[in-house]
PDB file of C-alpha atoms in Angstrom:
ATOM      1  CA  UNK A   2     -20.710-109.194  70.920  1.00 49.00           C
ATOM      2  CA  UNK A   3     -19.459-105.281  70.974  1.00 52.00           C
ATOM      3  CA  UNK A   4     -22.040-102.552  71.053  1.00 47.00           C
ATOM      4  CA  UNK A   5     -20.797-101.692  67.277  1.00 47.00           C
ATOM      5  CA  UNK A   6     -21.823-105.239  66.386  1.00 50.00           C
ATOM      6  CA  UNK A   7     -24.926-104.978  68.096  1.00 43.00           C
ATOM      7  CA  UNK A   8     -25.944-102.038  66.128  1.00 46.00           C
ATOM      8  CA  UNK A   9     -24.825-103.857  62.837  1.00 49.00           C
ATOM      9  CA  UNK A  10     -26.811-106.700  63.586  1.00 42.00           C
ATOM     10  CA  UNK A  11     -30.146-104.350  64.289  1.00 38.00           C
ATOM     11  CA  UNK A  12     -29.613-102.454  61.423  1.00 48.00           C
ATOM     12  CA  UNK A  13     -29.381-105.656  59.243  1.00 44.00           C
ATOM     13  CA  UNK A  14     -32.581-107.238  60.798  1.00 41.00           C
ATOM     14  CA  UNK A  15     -34.447-103.969  60.094  1.00 43.00           C
ATOM     15  CA  UNK A  16     -33.005-103.939  56.372  1.00 41.00           C
ATOM     16  CA  UNK A  17     -34.313-107.678  56.067  1.00 41.00           C
ATOM     17  CA  UNK A  18     -37.957-107.335  57.791  1.00 34.00           C
ATOM     18  CA  UNK A  19     -38.335-104.232  55.414  1.00 41.00           C
ATOM     19  CA  UNK A  20     -37.348-106.072  52.180  1.00 36.00           C
ATOM     20  CA  UNK A  21     -39.889-108.921  53.517  1.00 31.00           C
ATOM     21  CA  UNK A  22     -42.652-106.791  54.322  1.00 31.00           C
ATOM     22  CA  UNK A  23     -42.262-105.022  50.694  1.00 39.00           C
ATOM     23  CA  UNK A  24     -42.433-108.405  49.138  1.00 37.00           C
ATOM     24  CA  UNK A  25     -45.481-109.682  50.566  1.00 34.00           C
ATOM     25  CA  UNK A  26     -48.413-108.778  48.099  1.00 37.00           C
ATOM     26  CA  UNK A  27     -50.648-105.762  48.795  1.00 35.00           C
ATOM     27  CA  UNK A  28     -54.166-107.202  49.775  1.00 38.00           C
ATOM     28  CA  UNK A  29     -56.933-104.820  49.773  1.00 37.00           C
ATOM     29  CA  UNK A  30     -58.935-104.776  53.294  1.00 35.00           C
ATOM     30  CA  UNK A  31     -62.591-103.807  53.334  1.00 41.00           C
ATOM     31  CA  UNK A  32     -61.930-100.301  54.951  1.00 43.00           C
ATOM     32  CA  UNK A  33     -63.062 -98.304  52.055  1.00 46.00           C
ATOM     33  CA  UNK A  34     -61.282 -95.914  49.993  1.00 51.00           C
ATOM     34  CA  UNK A  35     -58.217 -95.915  52.432  1.00 58.00           C
ATOM     35  CA  UNK A  36     -57.217 -99.471  51.044  1.00 57.00           C
ATOM     36  CA  UNK A  37     -57.722 -98.085  47.610  1.00 57.00           C
ATOM     37  CA  UNK A  38     -55.479 -95.260  48.052  1.00 62.00           C
ATOM     38  CA  UNK A  39     -52.897 -97.118  49.370  1.00 61.00           C
ATOM     39  CA  UNK A  40     -53.088 -99.452  46.175  1.00 59.00           C
ATOM     40  CA  UNK A  41     -53.143 -96.649  44.036  1.00 60.00           C
ATOM     41  CA  UNK A  42     -50.126 -94.962  45.786  1.00 63.00           C
ATOM     42  CA  UNK A  43     -48.223 -97.961  45.497  1.00 58.00           C
ATOM     43  CA  UNK A  44     -49.016 -97.927  41.693  1.00 56.00           C
ATOM     44  CA  UNK A  45     -47.922 -94.392  41.108  1.00 61.00           C
ATOM     45  CA  UNK A  46     -44.999 -94.908  43.338  1.00 62.00           C
ATOM     46  CA  UNK A  47     -41.435 -95.446  42.471  1.00 61.00           C
ATOM     47  CA  UNK A  48     -41.342 -99.461  43.263  1.00 64.00           C
ATOM     48  CA  UNK A  49     -40.215-101.974  41.001  1.00 70.00           C
ATOM     49  CA  UNK A  50     -42.490-103.687  38.237  1.00 65.00           C
ATOM     50  CA  UNK A  51     -43.294-106.527  40.574  1.00 68.00           C
ATOM     51  CA  UNK A  52     -44.515-104.012  43.381  1.00 66.00           C
ATOM     52  CA  UNK A  53     -46.522-102.128  40.809  1.00 60.00           C
ATOM     53  CA  UNK A  54     -48.379-105.098  39.474  1.00 59.00           C
ATOM     54  CA  UNK A  55     -48.946-106.557  43.164  1.00 64.00           C
ATOM     55  CA  UNK A  56     -50.373-103.349  43.933  1.00 62.00           C
ATOM     56  CA  UNK A  57     -52.582-103.076  40.528  1.00 58.00           C
ATOM     57  CA  UNK A  58     -53.902-106.798  41.332  1.00 58.00           C
ATOM     58  CA  UNK A  59     -54.859-105.798  44.885  1.00 61.00           C
ATOM     59  CA  UNK A  60     -57.221-102.900  43.428  1.00 59.00           C
ATOM     60  CA  UNK A  61     -58.772-105.437  41.000  1.00 55.00           C
ATOM     61  CA  UNK A  62     -59.539-108.207  43.345  1.00 54.00           C
ATOM     62  CA  UNK A  63     -62.393-106.233  45.286  1.00 59.00           C
ATOM     63  CA  UNK A  64     -65.642-106.291  44.497  1.00 57.00           C
ATOM     64  CA  UNK A  65     -66.365-102.591  45.754  1.00 65.00           C
ATOM     65  CA  UNK A  66     -63.602-100.854  44.158  1.00 72.00           C
ATOM     66  CA  UNK A  67     -65.344-100.123  40.635  1.00 76.00           C
ATOM     67  CA  UNK A  68     -66.834 -97.089  42.066  1.00 79.00           C
ATOM     68  CA  UNK A  69     -63.742 -95.967  43.312  1.00 79.00           C
ATOM     69  CA  UNK A  70     -61.783 -96.231  40.119  1.00 80.00           C
ATOM     70  CA  UNK A  71     -64.417 -94.661  38.097  1.00 82.00           C
ATOM     71  CA  UNK A  72     -64.352 -91.901  40.685  1.00 83.00           C
ATOM     72  CA  UNK A  73     -60.763 -91.339  39.759  1.00 82.00           C
ATOM     73  CA  UNK A  74     -60.424 -92.046  36.325  1.00 85.00           C
ATOM     74  CA  UNK A  75     -63.945 -89.080  36.109  1.00 84.00           C
ATOM     75  CA  UNK A  76     -62.532 -86.735  38.743  1.00 85.00           C
ATOM     76  CA  UNK A  77     -59.191 -86.742  39.556  1.00 83.00           C
ATOM     77  CA  UNK A  78     -56.986 -83.349  38.329  1.00 84.00           C
ATOM     78  CA  UNK A  79     -53.492 -85.813  38.524  1.00 82.00           C
ATOM     79  CA  UNK A  80     -53.462 -87.244  34.893  1.00 84.00           C
ATOM     80  CA  UNK A  81     -51.495 -90.190  35.780  1.00 83.00           C
ATOM     81  CA  UNK A  82     -53.927 -91.003  38.403  1.00 82.00           C
ATOM     82  CA  UNK A  83     -56.695 -90.846  35.907  1.00 85.00           C
ATOM     83  CA  UNK A  84     -55.178 -93.108  33.616  1.00 85.00           C
ATOM     84  CA  UNK A  85     -53.783 -95.835  35.907  1.00 82.00           C
ATOM     85  CA  UNK A  86     -57.479 -95.615  37.439  1.00 83.00           C
ATOM     86  CA  UNK A  87     -58.892 -96.476  33.890  1.00 87.00           C
ATOM     87  CA  UNK A  88     -56.298 -99.296  33.364  1.00 83.00           C
ATOM     88  CA  UNK A  89     -57.593-101.172  36.416  1.00 81.00           C
ATOM     89  CA  UNK A  90     -61.023-100.470  35.375  1.00 84.00           C
ATOM     90  CA  UNK A  91     -60.564-101.999  32.216  1.00 84.00           C
ATOM     91  CA  UNK A  92     -59.349-104.929  33.766  1.00 80.00           C
ATOM     92  CA  UNK A  93     -61.865-105.523  36.227  1.00 80.00           C
ATOM     93  CA  UNK A  94     -64.861-104.645  33.778  1.00 82.00           C
ATOM     94  CA  UNK A  95     -66.960-107.225  31.509  1.00 80.00           C
ATOM     95  CA  UNK A  96     -66.733-106.932  28.044  1.00 82.00           C
ATOM     96  CA  UNK A  97     -70.359-105.636  27.926  1.00 81.00           C
ATOM     97  CA  UNK A  98     -70.021-103.464  30.955  1.00 83.00           C
ATOM     98  CA  UNK A  99     -66.736-102.483  29.117  1.00 85.00           C
ATOM     99  CA  UNK A 100     -68.573-101.442  25.962  1.00 87.00           C
ATOM    100  CA  UNK A 101     -71.611 -99.622  27.691  1.00 86.00           C
ATOM    101  CA  UNK A 102     -68.897 -97.325  29.610  1.00 86.00           C
ATOM    102  CA  UNK A 103     -67.028 -97.041  26.302  1.00 88.00           C
ATOM    103  CA  UNK A 104     -70.343 -96.027  24.413  1.00 88.00           C
ATOM    104  CA  UNK A 105     -71.345 -93.380  26.954  1.00 87.00           C
ATOM    105  CA  UNK A 106     -67.468 -91.758  27.385  1.00 86.00           C
ATOM    106  CA  UNK A 107     -68.022 -91.261  23.298  1.00 86.00           C
ATOM    107  CA  UNK A 108     -71.670 -90.098  23.881  1.00 86.00           C
ATOM    108  CA  UNK A 109     -70.541 -87.301  26.175  1.00 82.00           C
ATOM    109  CA  UNK A 110     -67.081 -86.610  25.022  1.00 76.00           C
ATOM    110  CA  UNK A 111     -65.198 -86.334  28.559  1.00 70.00           C
ATOM    111  CA  UNK A 112     -62.494 -88.364  27.569  1.00 76.00           C
ATOM    112  CA  UNK A 113     -59.403 -87.753  25.641  1.00 82.00           C
ATOM    113  CA  UNK A 114     -58.040 -89.871  22.478  1.00 87.00           C
ATOM    114  CA  UNK A 115     -55.768 -91.859  24.578  1.00 87.00           C
ATOM    115  CA  UNK A 116     -58.396 -92.951  27.321  1.00 87.00           C
ATOM    116  CA  UNK A 117     -60.667 -93.925  24.260  1.00 89.00           C
ATOM    117  CA  UNK A 118     -57.750 -95.837  22.785  1.00 90.00           C
ATOM    118  CA  UNK A 119     -56.726 -97.814  25.967  1.00 89.00           C
ATOM    119  CA  UNK A 120     -60.568 -98.604  26.419  1.00 90.00           C
ATOM    120  CA  UNK A 121     -61.216 -99.527  22.934  1.00 91.00           C
ATOM    121  CA  UNK A 122     -57.828-101.813  23.112  1.00 90.00           C
ATOM    122  CA  UNK A 123     -59.253-103.556  26.512  1.00 89.00           C
ATOM    123  CA  UNK A 124     -62.296-104.294  24.642  1.00 89.00           C
ATOM    124  CA  UNK A 125     -60.849-106.227  21.688  1.00 88.00           C
ATOM    125  CA  UNK A 126     -58.981-107.994  23.919  1.00 86.00           C
ATOM    126  CA  UNK A 127     -61.995-109.193  25.807  1.00 83.00           C
ATOM    127  CA  UNK A 128     -63.746-109.809  22.493  1.00 82.00           C
ATOM    128  CA  UNK A 129     -61.123-112.048  21.483  1.00 79.00           C
ATOM    129  CA  UNK A 130     -61.511-114.043  24.427  1.00 77.00           C
ATOM    130  CA  UNK A 131     -65.096-114.708  23.748  1.00 72.00           C
ATOM    131  CA  UNK A 132     -64.284-116.027  20.474  1.00 64.00           C
ATOM    132  CA  UNK A 133     -65.352-119.782  19.998  1.00 58.00           C
ATOM    133  CA  UNK A 134     -61.862-121.525  19.944  1.00 52.00           C
ATOM    134  CA  UNK A 135     -60.201-118.495  21.466  1.00 49.00           C
ATOM    135  CA  UNK A 136     -56.966-119.742  22.506  1.00 50.00           C
ATOM    136  CA  UNK A 137     -56.913-117.218  25.511  1.00 51.00           C
ATOM    137  CA  UNK A 138     -60.225-117.520  27.691  1.00 49.00           C
ATOM    138  CA  UNK A 139     -61.521-114.978  29.991  1.00 48.00           C
ATOM    139  CA  UNK A 140     -61.205-115.004  33.561  1.00 48.00           C
ATOM    140  CA  UNK A 141     -64.336-116.600  35.369  1.00 45.00           C
ATOM    141  CA  UNK A 142     -64.778-113.609  37.537  1.00 43.00           C
ATOM    142  CA  UNK A 143     -65.017-111.125  34.791  1.00 47.00           C
ATOM    143  CA  UNK A 144     -66.332-112.871  31.890  1.00 49.00           C
ATOM    144  CA  UNK A 145     -68.484-115.851  33.122  1.00 48.00           C
ATOM    145  CA  UNK A 146     -71.922-113.858  32.738  1.00 45.00           C
ATOM    146  CA  UNK A 147     -70.850-112.760  29.088  1.00 46.00           C
ATOM    147  CA  UNK A 148     -69.739-115.843  27.765  1.00 49.00           C
ATOM    148  CA  UNK A 149     -73.102-117.772  28.485  1.00 49.00           C
ATOM    149  CA  UNK A 150     -74.993-114.999  26.372  1.00 53.00           C
ATOM    150  CA  UNK A 151     -76.207-115.539  23.001  1.00 60.00           C
ATOM    151  CA  UNK A 152     -73.671-114.331  20.624  1.00 63.00           C
ATOM    152  CA  UNK A 153     -75.869-112.549  18.726  1.00 67.00           C
ATOM    153  CA  UNK A 154     -77.202-110.225  21.327  1.00 71.00           C
ATOM    154  CA  UNK A 155     -73.990-109.559  22.733  1.00 75.00           C
ATOM    155  CA  UNK A 156     -72.706-108.409  19.064  1.00 77.00           C
ATOM    156  CA  UNK A 157     -75.112-105.932  18.501  1.00 80.00           C
ATOM    157  CA  UNK A 158     -74.138-104.119  21.650  1.00 81.00           C
ATOM    158  CA  UNK A 159     -70.621-104.178  20.337  1.00 85.00           C
ATOM    159  CA  UNK A 160     -71.842-103.039  16.950  1.00 87.00           C
ATOM    160  CA  UNK A 161     -73.469 -99.886  18.477  1.00 88.00           C
ATOM    161  CA  UNK A 162     -70.434 -99.337  20.133  1.00 89.00           C
ATOM    162  CA  UNK A 163     -68.517 -99.553  16.902  1.00 90.00           C
ATOM    163  CA  UNK A 164     -70.813 -97.288  15.211  1.00 89.00           C
ATOM    164  CA  UNK A 165     -69.877 -94.396  17.758  1.00 90.00           C
ATOM    165  CA  UNK A 166     -66.344 -95.179  17.690  1.00 91.00           C
ATOM    166  CA  UNK A 167     -66.464 -94.629  13.690  1.00 93.00           C
ATOM    167  CA  UNK A 168     -67.865 -91.198  14.030  1.00 91.00           C
ATOM    168  CA  UNK A 169     -64.818 -89.885  16.244  1.00 91.00           C
ATOM    169  CA  UNK A 170     -62.837 -86.651  15.026  1.00 91.00           C
ATOM    170  CA  UNK A 171     -59.411 -88.855  15.667  1.00 92.00           C
ATOM    171  CA  UNK A 172     -58.877 -91.307  12.843  1.00 93.00           C
ATOM    172  CA  UNK A 173     -57.051 -93.266  15.297  1.00 93.00           C
ATOM    173  CA  UNK A 174     -60.513 -94.260  17.212  1.00 92.00           C
ATOM    174  CA  UNK A 175     -61.898 -94.378  13.615  1.00 93.00           C
ATOM    175  CA  UNK A 176     -59.612 -97.238  12.871  1.00 94.00           C
ATOM    176  CA  UNK A 177     -60.113 -98.753  16.173  1.00 92.00           C
ATOM    177  CA  UNK A 178     -63.750 -98.933  15.089  1.00 93.00           C
ATOM    178  CA  UNK A 179     -62.996-100.894  11.725  1.00 93.00           C
ATOM    179  CA  UNK A 180     -60.733-103.091  13.862  1.00 91.00           C
ATOM    180  CA  UNK A 181     -63.531-103.790  16.245  1.00 90.00           C
ATOM    181  CA  UNK A 182     -65.852-104.952  13.350  1.00 89.00           C
ATOM    182  CA  UNK A 183     -63.447-107.075  12.282  1.00 86.00           C
ATOM    183  CA  UNK A 184     -63.247-109.156  15.664  1.00 84.00           C
ATOM    184  CA  UNK A 185     -67.310-109.580  16.094  1.00 82.00           C
ATOM    185  CA  UNK A 186     -67.697-112.251  12.931  1.00 70.00           C
ATOM    186  CA  UNK A 187     -70.234-109.965  11.186  1.00 75.00           C
ATOM    187  CA  UNK A 188     -72.172-111.775   8.497  1.00 75.00           C
ATOM    188  CA  UNK A 189     -72.619-108.541   5.819  1.00 81.00           C
ATOM    189  CA  UNK A 190     -71.277-105.024   5.685  1.00 88.00           C
ATOM    190  CA  UNK A 191     -72.845-102.799   8.140  1.00 87.00           C
ATOM    191  CA  UNK A 192     -73.574 -98.984   7.170  1.00 89.00           C
ATOM    192  CA  UNK A 193     -70.600 -97.841   9.553  1.00 90.00           C
ATOM    193  CA  UNK A 194     -68.461-100.166   7.771  1.00 93.00           C
ATOM    194  CA  UNK A 195     -69.369 -98.509   4.481  1.00 93.00           C
ATOM    195  CA  UNK A 196     -68.555 -95.173   5.993  1.00 94.00           C
ATOM    196  CA  UNK A 197     -65.155 -96.135   7.123  1.00 95.00           C
ATOM    197  CA  UNK A 198     -64.343 -97.722   3.550  1.00 95.00           C
ATOM    198  CA  UNK A 199     -64.455 -93.840   2.444  1.00 94.00           C
ATOM    199  CA  UNK A 200     -62.747 -92.361   5.332  1.00 95.00           C
ATOM    200  CA  UNK A 201     -60.542 -89.534   4.520  1.00 94.00           C
ATOM    201  CA  UNK A 202     -57.533 -91.086   6.415  1.00 95.00           C
ATOM    202  CA  UNK A 203     -55.637 -94.118   4.348  1.00 94.00           C
ATOM    203  CA  UNK A 204     -55.187 -96.188   7.482  1.00 94.00           C
ATOM    204  CA  UNK A 205     -59.052 -96.135   8.270  1.00 95.00           C
ATOM    205  CA  UNK A 206     -59.835 -97.004   4.920  1.00 95.00           C
ATOM    206  CA  UNK A 207     -57.023 -99.686   4.570  1.00 96.00           C
ATOM    207  CA  UNK A 208     -58.392-101.145   7.684  1.00 95.00           C
ATOM    208  CA  UNK A 209     -62.029-101.218   6.913  1.00 95.00           C
ATOM    209  CA  UNK A 210     -61.216-103.075   3.409  1.00 96.00           C
ATOM    210  CA  UNK A 211     -58.877-105.682   4.984  1.00 95.00           C
ATOM    211  CA  UNK A 212     -61.962-106.588   7.367  1.00 94.00           C
ATOM    212  CA  UNK A 213     -63.943-107.241   4.309  1.00 94.00           C
ATOM    213  CA  UNK A 214     -61.765-110.153   4.017  1.00 93.00           C
ATOM    214  CA  UNK A 215     -62.857-111.344   7.131  1.00 89.00           C
ATOM    215  CA  UNK A 216     -66.467-111.603   6.116  1.00 89.00           C
ATOM    216  CA  UNK A 217     -68.260-114.342   4.362  1.00 88.00           C
ATOM    217  CA  UNK A 218     -68.188-114.166   0.678  1.00 90.00           C
ATOM    218  CA  UNK A 219     -71.399-111.926  -0.556  1.00 90.00           C
ATOM    219  CA  UNK A 220     -71.446-108.389  -0.899  1.00 92.00           C
ATOM    220  CA  UNK A 221     -67.984-107.867   0.103  1.00 93.00           C
ATOM    221  CA  UNK A 222     -67.083-109.199  -3.073  1.00 95.00           C
ATOM    222  CA  UNK A 223     -68.828-107.086  -5.136  1.00 95.00           C
ATOM    223  CA  UNK A 224     -67.007-103.848  -3.002  1.00 95.00           C
ATOM    224  CA  UNK A 225     -63.710-105.198  -3.393  1.00 96.00           C
ATOM    225  CA  UNK A 226     -64.058-105.645  -6.974  1.00 95.00           C
ATOM    226  CA  UNK A 227     -65.084-101.843  -7.438  1.00 95.00           C
ATOM    227  CA  UNK A 228     -61.846-100.532  -5.343  1.00 95.00           C
ATOM    228  CA  UNK A 229     -59.864-102.917  -7.373  1.00 94.00           C
ATOM    229  CA  UNK A 230     -61.331-101.446 -10.658  1.00 92.00           C
ATOM    230  CA  UNK A 231     -60.777 -97.725  -9.679  1.00 88.00           C
ATOM    231  CA  UNK A 232     -57.045 -97.853 -10.302  1.00 77.00           C
ATOM    232  CA  UNK A 233     -56.439 -94.277  -8.040  1.00 78.00           C
ATOM    233  CA  UNK A 234     -53.123 -94.152  -8.174  1.00 77.00           C
ATOM    234  CA  UNK A 235     -53.517 -91.420  -5.319  1.00 76.00           C
ATOM    235  CA  UNK A 236     -55.011 -94.179  -3.344  1.00 85.00           C
ATOM    236  CA  UNK A 237     -52.977 -97.248  -4.334  1.00 91.00           C
ATOM    237  CA  UNK A 238     -52.943 -98.666  -0.510  1.00 94.00           C
ATOM    238  CA  UNK A 239     -56.754 -99.092  -1.034  1.00 95.00           C
ATOM    239  CA  UNK A 240     -56.522-101.547  -4.138  1.00 95.00           C
ATOM    240  CA  UNK A 241     -53.510-103.080  -2.396  1.00 95.00           C
ATOM    241  CA  UNK A 242     -55.590-103.709   1.169  1.00 96.00           C
ATOM    242  CA  UNK A 243     -58.426-105.064  -1.434  1.00 96.00           C
ATOM    243  CA  UNK A 244     -56.041-107.675  -3.191  1.00 96.00           C
ATOM    244  CA  UNK A 245     -54.898-109.005   0.330  1.00 96.00           C
ATOM    245  CA  UNK A 246     -58.644-109.449   1.464  1.00 96.00           C
ATOM    246  CA  UNK A 247     -59.531-110.969  -1.442  1.00 97.00           C
ATOM    247  CA  UNK A 248     -56.357-113.320  -0.984  1.00 96.00           C
ATOM    248  CA  UNK A 249     -57.893-114.304   2.533  1.00 95.00           C
ATOM    249  CA  UNK A 250     -61.200-115.274   0.540  1.00 95.00           C
ATOM    250  CA  UNK A 251     -59.467-117.417  -1.732  1.00 94.00           C
ATOM    251  CA  UNK A 252     -61.364-115.185  -4.533  1.00 95.00           C
ATOM    252  CA  UNK A 253     -59.180-116.504  -7.521  1.00 95.00           C
ATOM    253  CA  UNK A 254     -61.229-114.159 -10.101  1.00 95.00           C
ATOM    254  CA  UNK A 255     -60.245-110.902  -8.285  1.00 95.00           C
ATOM    255  CA  UNK A 256     -56.486-111.888  -7.829  1.00 95.00           C
ATOM    256  CA  UNK A 257     -56.254-112.418 -11.704  1.00 95.00           C
ATOM    257  CA  UNK A 258     -57.976-109.338 -11.900  1.00 95.00           C
ATOM    258  CA  UNK A 259     -55.109-107.870 -10.096  1.00 94.00           C
ATOM    259  CA  UNK A 260     -52.570-109.314 -12.072  1.00 92.00           C
ATOM    260  CA  UNK A 261     -53.876-107.671 -15.308  1.00 91.00           C
ATOM    261  CA  UNK A 262     -52.588-104.320 -13.471  1.00 91.00           C
ATOM    262  CA  UNK A 263     -49.131-105.180 -15.190  1.00 86.00           C
ATOM    263  CA  UNK A 264     -46.090-102.792 -14.077  1.00 85.00           C
ATOM    264  CA  UNK A 265     -47.778-101.731 -10.611  1.00 87.00           C
ATOM    265  CA  UNK A 266     -47.774-102.675  -7.057  1.00 92.00           C
ATOM    266  CA  UNK A 267     -51.001-104.242  -7.615  1.00 94.00           C
ATOM    267  CA  UNK A 268     -49.767-107.028 -10.093  1.00 94.00           C
ATOM    268  CA  UNK A 269     -46.776-108.018  -7.254  1.00 94.00           C
ATOM    269  CA  UNK A 270     -49.470-107.766  -4.487  1.00 95.00           C
ATOM    270  CA  UNK A 271     -51.658-110.303  -6.320  1.00 95.00           C
ATOM    271  CA  UNK A 272     -48.962-112.801  -7.036  1.00 95.00           C
ATOM    272  CA  UNK A 273     -48.438-112.271  -3.372  1.00 95.00           C
ATOM    273  CA  UNK A 274     -52.158-113.388  -2.934  1.00 95.00           C
ATOM    274  CA  UNK A 275     -51.558-116.221  -5.035  1.00 95.00           C
ATOM    275  CA  UNK A 276     -48.853-117.815  -3.390  1.00 93.00           C
ATOM    276  CA  UNK A 277     -50.910-117.915  -0.305  1.00 93.00           C
ATOM    277  CA  UNK A 278     -53.399-120.104  -2.269  1.00 93.00           C
ATOM    278  CA  UNK A 279     -53.876-123.666  -1.087  1.00 88.00           C
ATOM    279  CA  UNK A 280     -55.112-124.511  -4.683  1.00 87.00           C
ATOM    280  CA  UNK A 281     -54.563-122.693  -7.881  1.00 89.00           C
ATOM    281  CA  UNK A 282     -56.886-123.608 -10.871  1.00 91.00           C
ATOM    282  CA  UNK A 283     -55.513-124.483 -14.543  1.00 91.00           C
ATOM    283  CA  UNK A 284     -56.475-121.041 -15.351  1.00 93.00           C
ATOM    284  CA  UNK A 285     -54.782-119.178 -12.889  1.00 93.00           C
ATOM    285  CA  UNK A 286     -51.331-121.016 -13.201  1.00 92.00           C
ATOM    286  CA  UNK A 287     -52.021-120.406 -16.919  1.00 94.00           C
ATOM    287  CA  UNK A 288     -52.152-117.045 -16.433  1.00 93.00           C
ATOM    288  CA  UNK A 289     -49.308-116.626 -14.174  1.00 94.00           C
ATOM    289  CA  UNK A 290     -47.163-118.546 -16.718  1.00 94.00           C
ATOM    290  CA  UNK A 291     -48.437-116.248 -19.465  1.00 94.00           C
ATOM    291  CA  UNK A 292     -47.303-113.378 -17.115  1.00 93.00           C
ATOM    292  CA  UNK A 293     -43.929-114.839 -16.507  1.00 93.00           C
ATOM    293  CA  UNK A 294     -43.032-114.974 -20.167  1.00 92.00           C
ATOM    294  CA  UNK A 295     -44.222-111.541 -21.332  1.00 90.00           C
ATOM    295  CA  UNK A 296     -43.393-109.603 -18.684  1.00 90.00           C
ATOM    296  CA  UNK A 297     -40.347-107.245 -18.671  1.00 89.00           C
ATOM    297  CA  UNK A 298     -39.947-106.650 -14.906  1.00 91.00           C
ATOM    298  CA  UNK A 299     -37.442-108.993 -13.530  1.00 92.00           C
ATOM    299  CA  UNK A 300     -38.930-109.035 -10.228  1.00 92.00           C
ATOM    300  CA  UNK A 301     -42.117-110.205 -11.256  1.00 92.00           C
ATOM    301  CA  UNK A 302     -40.587-112.746 -13.316  1.00 93.00           C
ATOM    302  CA  UNK A 303     -38.828-114.184 -10.617  1.00 94.00           C
ATOM    303  CA  UNK A 304     -41.547-114.019  -8.094  1.00 93.00           C
ATOM    304  CA  UNK A 305     -44.007-115.863 -10.581  1.00 93.00           C
ATOM    305  CA  UNK A 306     -41.280-118.624 -11.162  1.00 94.00           C
ATOM    306  CA  UNK A 307     -40.204-119.293  -7.399  1.00 93.00           C
ATOM    307  CA  UNK A 308     -44.363-119.481  -6.992  1.00 92.00           C
ATOM    308  CA  UNK A 309     -44.968-122.098 -10.022  1.00 92.00           C
ATOM    309  CA  UNK A 310     -41.750-123.880  -8.794  1.00 92.00           C
ATOM    310  CA  UNK A 311     -42.943-124.379  -5.334  1.00 89.00           C
ATOM    311  CA  UNK A 312     -46.353-125.296  -6.241  1.00 88.00           C
ATOM    312  CA  UNK A 313     -44.898-128.169  -8.158  1.00 87.00           C
ATOM    313  CA  UNK A 314     -43.024-128.920  -5.630  1.00 86.00           C
ATOM    314  CA  UNK A 315     -45.591-129.283  -3.087  1.00 82.00           C
ATOM    315  CA  UNK A 316     -47.917-131.112  -5.675  1.00 78.00           C
ATOM    316  CA  UNK A 317     -44.757-133.762  -5.950  1.00 74.00           C
ATOM    317  CA  UNK A 318     -44.967-134.580  -2.349  1.00 77.00           C
ATOM    318  CA  UNK A 319     -48.439-134.882  -2.185  1.00 74.00           C
ATOM    319  CA  UNK A 320     -48.455-137.593  -5.194  1.00 70.00           C
ATOM    320  CA  UNK A 321     -45.654-139.562  -3.158  1.00 71.00           C
ATOM    321  CA  UNK A 322     -47.942-139.690  -0.043  1.00 66.00           C
TER     322      UNK A 322
END
């Protein structure tokens, strides 16, 4: 082999070894902040997405990494480092720990809107995993203790966090508060929920109204009827959300009330609500036929016609069975 050939072979071998080493997963060793620094550097580096994911995993597996990550998030002057430390922290904390950290953050006001949004999104995901019958199950190493707790006690802590989020200056965080209330299977309308229903930001009000449709029937029905009865054109989105919530509750009198708002989007939304119902009473079918015959709006007439035809076809197929 010539000298040039040997040199080429050595270079090729060096490249292969470098490639294999880069493909190996980064494993944090118990040498304090050194391993964490290497993981953080790799995560913030210019590597491939796969390498970044491996680095993130290496930081999440070690039990002593929480203190390091909290320190980086709270004290680092590098915004990218702070955010990535927070992302990893959200991954390794249990749901109750995440709620406690978020509540502390809301009280001391040290986090910005983006950081609170990241934390709340992570908390929502963890709460979803703890729901009975959830499709995604929590990782045993992060949620085992919480999943064994009494749900009512767990929910009480989450409600306290939702209340803090609901008092935030940023509408996006207040909307997340309404979202959290909707995930907790509350049995009634809380004081914070009432406050969000009257929020100055329409998107916060709409989400809070829609959440009423996820509660057991009770006081929420009365609230939804009042919102619809306002017929406030400046707050048309509130009325539309109220109809959607009543459709979710299968509250047919509310949909009939929406149908009376002729010539508006409320009428159309009510027709959509009727289409979602598993059963329509004779009274509802008669009201829909009457509206179809009397309306001058072709769009409304066609929507009702299709709804009734689909319902009739469905009944025919059931009778065959």
